[in-house]
């Protein structure tokens, strides 16, 4: 594994006043930053350990999907978390990361992106960033750690996006004038800072105000899978655990904890 000490030093400088941050592993190419973060966590690396890669050969998204990670075109980062009991709700952790990314982008570019419940960030109806939280259970059966992976498109790859995401994906450089694209490490440090502020304030959930205001889902007709059945309904609100409250077509309501939804009428 080839490490980039210059970037690691820069991250230590950028995050020296953020006590949550503990160490950085900046690598050239990895199968997935989540994989290395898992290995490090198994060797007792503490919470706040950060793994970055220039490229991922097997970057993954939710539902077993691939996350395209071409060299130098994205921010591919994972954070090791060792959540206390009151921090262990996976939906809430993902929402916390989504708001951290939203706030960091707003601060650095003045652009307000949208959050598609529960783990994606969008701009103009196109996906900019995805979040993948993976829990690791210890021998006692208790949650040992969570690996929080964030993949954010920085620029359109020269060879274009992969066929299946072309037309549905956007990058920071396409959203902003090229000159105002924050560099990868500044953005990463901004996200870690915002994340730490929210995560360390748990069970305080003020951050959900931004999660709700930035949502592109509330008031929309959505479809989702539940217990092997595809359903449709209207997204009504987001509750205090970041659950999505849905009015079902039979007139009832139900709350989704995590999982994936689609907008019946895409935002484009
Ligand atoms: C999704 O869109 O479903 C989630 C995508 C998460 C991608 C990030 S990139 C860094 C980390 N490593 C991975 O393999 N996946 C996450």
Short mmCIF file of C-alpha atoms and ligand atoms in Angstrom, two decimals:
data_model
loop_
_atom_site.label_atom_id
_atom_site.label_comp_id
_atom_site.label_asym_id
_atom_site.label_seq_id
_atom_site.Cartn_x
_atom_site.Cartn_y
_atom_site.Cartn_z
CA UNK A 1 0.00 0.00 0.00
CA UNK A 2 1.56 3.27 -1.19
CA UNK A 3 0.92 6.12 1.27
CA UNK A 4 0.99 9.84 0.52
CA UNK A 5 2.69 11.38 3.54
CA UNK A 6 2.34 14.95 2.24
CA UNK A 7 -1.48 14.65 2.16
CA UNK A 8 -1.49 12.96 5.56
CA UNK A 9 0.52 15.86 7.02
CA UNK A 10 -1.80 18.39 5.42
CA UNK A 11 -4.84 16.67 6.94
CA UNK A 12 -3.17 16.68 10.35
CA UNK A 13 -2.64 20.44 9.95
CA UNK A 14 -6.14 21.14 8.72
CA UNK A 15 -7.65 19.11 11.55
CA UNK A 16 -5.28 19.99 14.39
CA UNK A 17 -8.05 21.81 16.30
CA UNK A 18 -10.56 18.98 15.80
CA UNK A 19 -10.06 16.56 18.73
CA UNK A 20 -12.38 13.99 17.11
CA UNK A 21 -9.82 13.40 14.33
CA UNK A 22 -7.13 10.89 15.25
CA UNK A 23 -5.12 9.81 12.20
CA UNK A 24 -5.09 9.80 8.40
CA UNK A 25 -4.14 7.09 5.90
CA UNK A 26 -3.95 8.64 2.42
CA UNK A 27 -3.41 5.94 -0.17
CA UNK A 28 -2.88 5.84 -3.87
CA UNK A 29 -5.25 3.08 -4.88
CA UNK A 30 -7.36 0.78 -2.70
CA UNK A 31 -10.07 -1.78 -3.40
CA UNK A 32 -12.31 0.32 -1.16
CA UNK A 33 -11.48 2.83 1.57
CA UNK A 34 -14.14 1.06 3.67
CA UNK A 35 -12.11 -2.19 3.42
CA UNK A 36 -8.89 -0.63 4.72
CA UNK A 37 -10.84 1.24 7.43
CA UNK A 38 -12.35 -2.13 8.52
CA UNK A 39 -8.89 -3.72 8.70
CA UNK A 40 -7.55 -0.80 10.72
CA UNK A 41 -10.56 -0.90 13.04
CA UNK A 42 -9.96 -4.63 13.63
CA UNK A 43 -6.40 -3.71 14.71
CA UNK A 44 -7.82 -1.28 17.30
CA UNK A 45 -7.45 1.97 15.32
CA UNK A 46 -9.44 4.55 17.24
CA UNK A 47 -12.54 6.49 16.32
CA UNK A 48 -11.71 9.45 14.09
CA UNK A 49 -9.26 7.50 11.92
CA UNK A 50 -9.60 8.61 8.32
CA UNK A 51 -8.82 6.63 5.15
CA UNK A 52 -8.59 8.29 1.73
CA UNK A 53 -7.74 6.94 -1.68
CA UNK A 54 -6.98 8.61 -5.00
CA UNK A 55 -8.77 5.74 -6.74
CA UNK A 56 -10.80 2.67 -5.72
CA UNK A 57 -10.81 -0.49 -7.80
CA UNK A 58 -13.89 -2.00 -6.09
CA UNK A 59 -15.64 1.05 -4.67
CA UNK A 60 -19.09 0.01 -3.48
CA UNK A 61 -22.41 1.68 -2.92
CA UNK A 62 -25.54 0.55 -1.19
CA UNK A 63 -27.57 -2.47 -2.29
CA UNK A 64 -24.42 -4.17 -3.63
CA UNK A 65 -23.97 -1.54 -6.33
CA UNK A 66 -20.60 -0.44 -7.65
CA UNK A 67 -19.36 3.07 -6.87
CA UNK A 68 -17.27 4.37 -9.77
CA UNK A 69 -14.07 5.78 -8.37
CA UNK A 70 -11.75 6.94 -11.15
CA UNK A 71 -8.35 8.26 -10.14
CA UNK A 72 -8.31 11.88 -9.00
CA UNK A 73 -11.92 12.60 -9.97
CA UNK A 74 -13.55 12.13 -6.61
CA UNK A 75 -13.19 12.32 -2.86
CA UNK A 76 -13.26 8.74 -1.58
CA UNK A 77 -13.07 8.70 2.21
CA UNK A 78 -13.95 6.49 5.17
CA UNK A 79 -14.09 7.31 8.86
CA UNK A 80 -13.88 4.83 11.71
CA UNK A 81 -16.61 5.42 14.30
CA UNK A 82 -17.01 3.70 17.64
CA UNK A 83 -20.50 4.89 18.54
CA UNK A 84 -21.94 4.97 22.04
CA UNK A 85 -25.35 3.36 22.42
CA UNK A 86 -27.19 6.61 21.78
CA UNK A 87 -25.22 7.12 18.54
CA UNK A 88 -25.93 3.73 17.02
CA UNK A 89 -29.05 4.33 14.95
CA UNK A 90 -27.77 3.71 11.39
CA UNK A 91 -30.32 6.05 9.80
CA UNK A 92 -29.37 8.85 12.18
CA UNK A 93 -25.63 8.30 11.57
CA UNK A 94 -26.14 8.45 7.81
CA UNK A 95 -28.28 11.58 8.16
CA UNK A 96 -25.53 13.11 10.30
CA UNK A 97 -22.99 12.44 7.53
CA UNK A 98 -25.34 13.81 4.86
CA UNK A 99 -25.75 17.07 6.80
CA UNK A 100 -21.98 17.26 7.38
CA UNK A 101 -21.36 17.02 3.62
CA UNK A 102 -24.19 19.49 2.92
CA UNK A 103 -22.76 22.04 5.41
CA UNK A 104 -19.15 21.63 4.24
CA UNK A 105 -20.17 22.22 0.60
CA UNK A 106 -22.29 25.22 1.59
CA UNK A 107 -19.42 26.78 3.55
CA UNK A 108 -16.81 26.18 0.87
CA UNK A 109 -18.81 26.93 -2.29
CA UNK A 110 -21.92 28.83 -1.06
CA UNK A 111 -23.99 26.25 -2.94
CA UNK A 112 -26.90 24.57 -1.22
CA UNK A 113 -27.25 20.98 -2.41
CA UNK A 114 -30.23 18.72 -1.76
CA UNK A 115 -30.41 15.61 0.35
CA UNK A 116 -32.26 12.59 -0.96
CA UNK A 117 -33.25 10.58 2.09
CA UNK A 118 -31.29 9.02 3.54
CA UNK A 119 -27.81 8.83 2.04
CA UNK A 120 -27.47 10.75 -1.22
CA UNK A 121 -26.72 14.37 -2.08
CA UNK A 122 -28.09 15.82 -5.28
CA UNK A 123 -27.71 18.96 -7.34
CA UNK A 124 -30.18 19.84 -10.08
CA UNK A 125 -31.67 16.35 -9.96
CA UNK A 126 -28.29 14.64 -10.39
CA UNK A 127 -26.32 12.66 -7.83
CA UNK A 128 -23.23 14.35 -6.41
CA UNK A 129 -22.41 12.20 -3.39
CA UNK A 130 -23.32 8.87 -1.79
CA UNK A 131 -22.83 7.61 1.75
CA UNK A 132 -22.36 4.01 2.85
CA UNK A 133 -22.33 3.18 6.59
CA UNK A 134 -21.22 -0.39 7.39
CA UNK A 135 -21.44 -1.77 10.92
CA UNK A 136 -19.01 -4.34 12.36
CA UNK A 137 -20.20 -6.58 15.16
CA UNK A 138 -17.67 -7.85 17.74
CA UNK A 139 -17.44 -11.37 19.20
CA UNK A 140 -19.83 -10.37 22.01
CA UNK A 141 -22.50 -9.57 19.42
CA UNK A 142 -22.30 -5.87 20.30
CA UNK A 143 -21.68 -3.25 17.63
CA UNK A 144 -17.91 -2.75 17.59
CA UNK A 145 -17.56 0.01 15.02
CA UNK A 146 -19.18 1.67 12.07
CA UNK A 147 -17.26 2.50 8.92
CA UNK A 148 -18.69 5.59 7.35
CA UNK A 149 -17.81 5.83 3.67
CA UNK A 150 -18.38 8.97 1.63
CA UNK A 151 -17.90 9.24 -2.14
CA UNK A 152 -18.21 12.67 -3.74
CA UNK A 153 -17.63 13.52 -7.41
CA UNK A 154 -15.09 16.32 -7.76
CA UNK A 155 -14.90 16.54 -11.53
CA UNK A 156 -16.27 14.81 -14.56
CA UNK A 157 -13.82 12.05 -15.60
CA UNK A 158 -12.08 12.79 -18.94
CA UNK A 159 -13.50 9.55 -20.33
CA UNK A 160 -17.00 10.50 -19.10
CA UNK A 161 -19.10 8.84 -16.41
CA UNK A 162 -19.83 5.13 -16.56
CA UNK A 163 -22.72 4.38 -18.90
CA UNK A 164 -25.22 3.48 -16.19
CA UNK A 165 -24.77 6.79 -14.35
CA UNK A 166 -24.18 9.13 -17.30
CA UNK A 167 -26.86 11.85 -17.29
CA UNK A 168 -27.73 11.11 -13.64
CA UNK A 169 -24.47 12.25 -12.05
CA UNK A 170 -22.85 15.61 -11.42
CA UNK A 171 -19.54 16.80 -9.95
CA UNK A 172 -18.53 19.82 -7.88
CA UNK A 173 -16.54 21.24 -10.80
CA UNK A 174 -19.62 21.11 -13.03
CA UNK A 175 -21.67 22.91 -10.35
CA UNK A 176 -19.19 25.67 -9.63
CA UNK A 177 -16.77 27.69 -11.69
CA UNK A 178 -13.70 25.40 -11.85
CA UNK A 179 -11.66 27.98 -9.91
CA UNK A 180 -13.90 27.76 -6.88
CA UNK A 181 -13.76 23.98 -6.46
CA UNK A 182 -12.25 23.36 -3.03
CA UNK A 183 -9.29 21.02 -3.03
CA UNK A 184 -9.94 17.43 -1.98
CA UNK A 185 -8.23 17.61 1.41
CA UNK A 186 -9.85 20.93 2.41
CA UNK A 187 -13.23 19.45 1.54
CA UNK A 188 -12.46 16.25 3.43
CA UNK A 189 -11.34 18.19 6.52
CA UNK A 190 -14.46 20.39 6.28
CA UNK A 191 -16.68 17.29 6.23
CA UNK A 192 -14.86 15.73 9.22
CA UNK A 193 -15.24 18.95 11.24
CA UNK A 194 -18.94 19.28 10.47
CA UNK A 195 -19.49 15.59 11.17
CA UNK A 196 -17.66 15.76 14.51
CA UNK A 197 -19.70 18.77 15.66
CA UNK A 198 -22.99 16.93 15.01
CA UNK A 199 -21.92 13.47 16.18
CA UNK A 200 -20.39 14.66 19.43
CA UNK A 201 -23.57 16.58 20.28
CA UNK A 202 -25.75 13.40 20.13
CA UNK A 203 -28.44 12.86 21.41
CA UNK A 204 -29.01 16.51 20.43
CA UNK A 205 -30.60 16.39 16.97
CA UNK A 206 -30.74 20.06 15.92
CA UNK A 207 -28.92 19.09 12.74
CA UNK A 208 -32.14 17.41 11.53
CA UNK A 209 -33.46 20.89 10.78
CA UNK A 210 -30.93 21.14 7.92
CA UNK A 211 -31.67 17.52 6.95
CA UNK A 212 -35.37 18.43 6.57
CA UNK A 213 -34.83 21.79 4.87
CA UNK A 214 -32.40 20.33 2.33
CA UNK A 215 -34.63 17.33 1.59
CA UNK A 216 -35.76 16.89 -2.01
CA UNK A 217 -38.12 14.11 -0.97
CA UNK A 218 -40.68 15.71 1.34
CA UNK A 219 -44.01 16.22 -0.44
CA UNK A 220 -42.94 13.88 -3.28
CA UNK A 221 -44.46 10.63 -4.39
CA UNK A 222 -42.01 7.84 -3.68
CA UNK A 223 -41.67 4.12 -4.19
CA UNK A 224 -39.87 1.72 -1.87
CA UNK A 225 -39.50 -1.94 -1.03
CA UNK A 226 -40.75 -3.35 2.21
CA UNK A 227 -40.80 -7.02 3.19
CA UNK A 228 -40.36 -8.06 -0.44
CA UNK A 229 -43.22 -5.85 -1.61
CA UNK A 230 -42.92 -2.69 -3.73
CA UNK A 231 -45.01 0.15 -2.36
CA UNK A 232 -45.81 3.74 -3.23
CA UNK A 233 -46.78 6.65 -1.03
CA UNK A 234 -46.20 10.31 -0.29
CA UNK A 235 -43.19 11.36 1.78
CA UNK A 236 -44.68 13.48 4.57
CA UNK A 237 -41.88 14.37 6.98
CA UNK A 238 -38.68 13.29 8.72
CA UNK A 239 -38.97 12.32 12.38
CA UNK A 240 -36.55 12.81 15.28
CA UNK A 241 -34.67 9.57 14.45
CA UNK A 242 -34.24 10.65 10.79
CA UNK A 243 -37.00 8.17 9.81
CA UNK A 244 -39.06 9.01 6.75
CA UNK A 245 -42.78 9.25 7.50
CA UNK A 246 -44.82 8.10 4.50
CA UNK A 247 -48.54 8.32 3.82
CA UNK A 248 -49.40 4.99 2.23
CA UNK A 249 -51.98 4.59 -0.50
CA UNK A 250 -54.43 2.88 1.88
CA UNK A 251 -54.56 6.12 3.91
CA UNK A 252 -52.28 4.97 6.75
CA UNK A 253 -48.80 6.16 7.64
CA UNK A 254 -45.57 4.26 8.16
CA UNK A 255 -42.04 5.26 9.05
CA UNK A 256 -39.02 4.00 7.13
CA UNK A 257 -35.85 3.65 9.24
CA UNK A 258 -33.25 3.14 6.54
CA UNK A 259 -33.45 1.62 3.09
CA UNK A 260 -33.71 2.99 -0.34
CA UNK A 261 -36.50 4.99 -1.92
CA UNK A 262 -37.01 6.31 -5.45
CA UNK A 263 -38.88 9.38 -6.52
CA UNK A 264 -41.80 8.35 -8.71
CA UNK A 265 -41.31 11.54 -10.75
CA UNK A 266 -37.59 12.25 -10.91
CA UNK A 267 -36.52 15.86 -10.16
CA UNK A 268 -34.90 16.40 -13.55
C1 LIG B 1 -24.05 4.90 -2.55
O1 LIG B 1 -24.11 5.77 -3.42
O2 LIG B 1 -24.85 3.94 -2.50
C2 LIG B 1 -22.97 4.99 -1.51
C3 LIG B 1 -21.63 5.26 -2.12
C4 LIG B 1 -20.50 5.29 -1.12
C5 LIG B 1 -19.16 5.40 -1.79
C6 LIG B 1 -18.05 5.58 -0.81
S1 LIG B 1 -16.53 6.00 -1.59
C7 LIG B 1 -15.68 5.74 -0.11
C8 LIG B 1 -16.25 4.49 0.51
N1 LIG B 1 -15.64 3.32 -0.06
C9 LIG B 1 -16.51 2.58 -0.75
O3 LIG B 1 -16.23 1.50 -1.32
N2 LIG B 1 -17.72 3.13 -0.70
C10 LIG B 1 -17.72 4.37 0.05
#
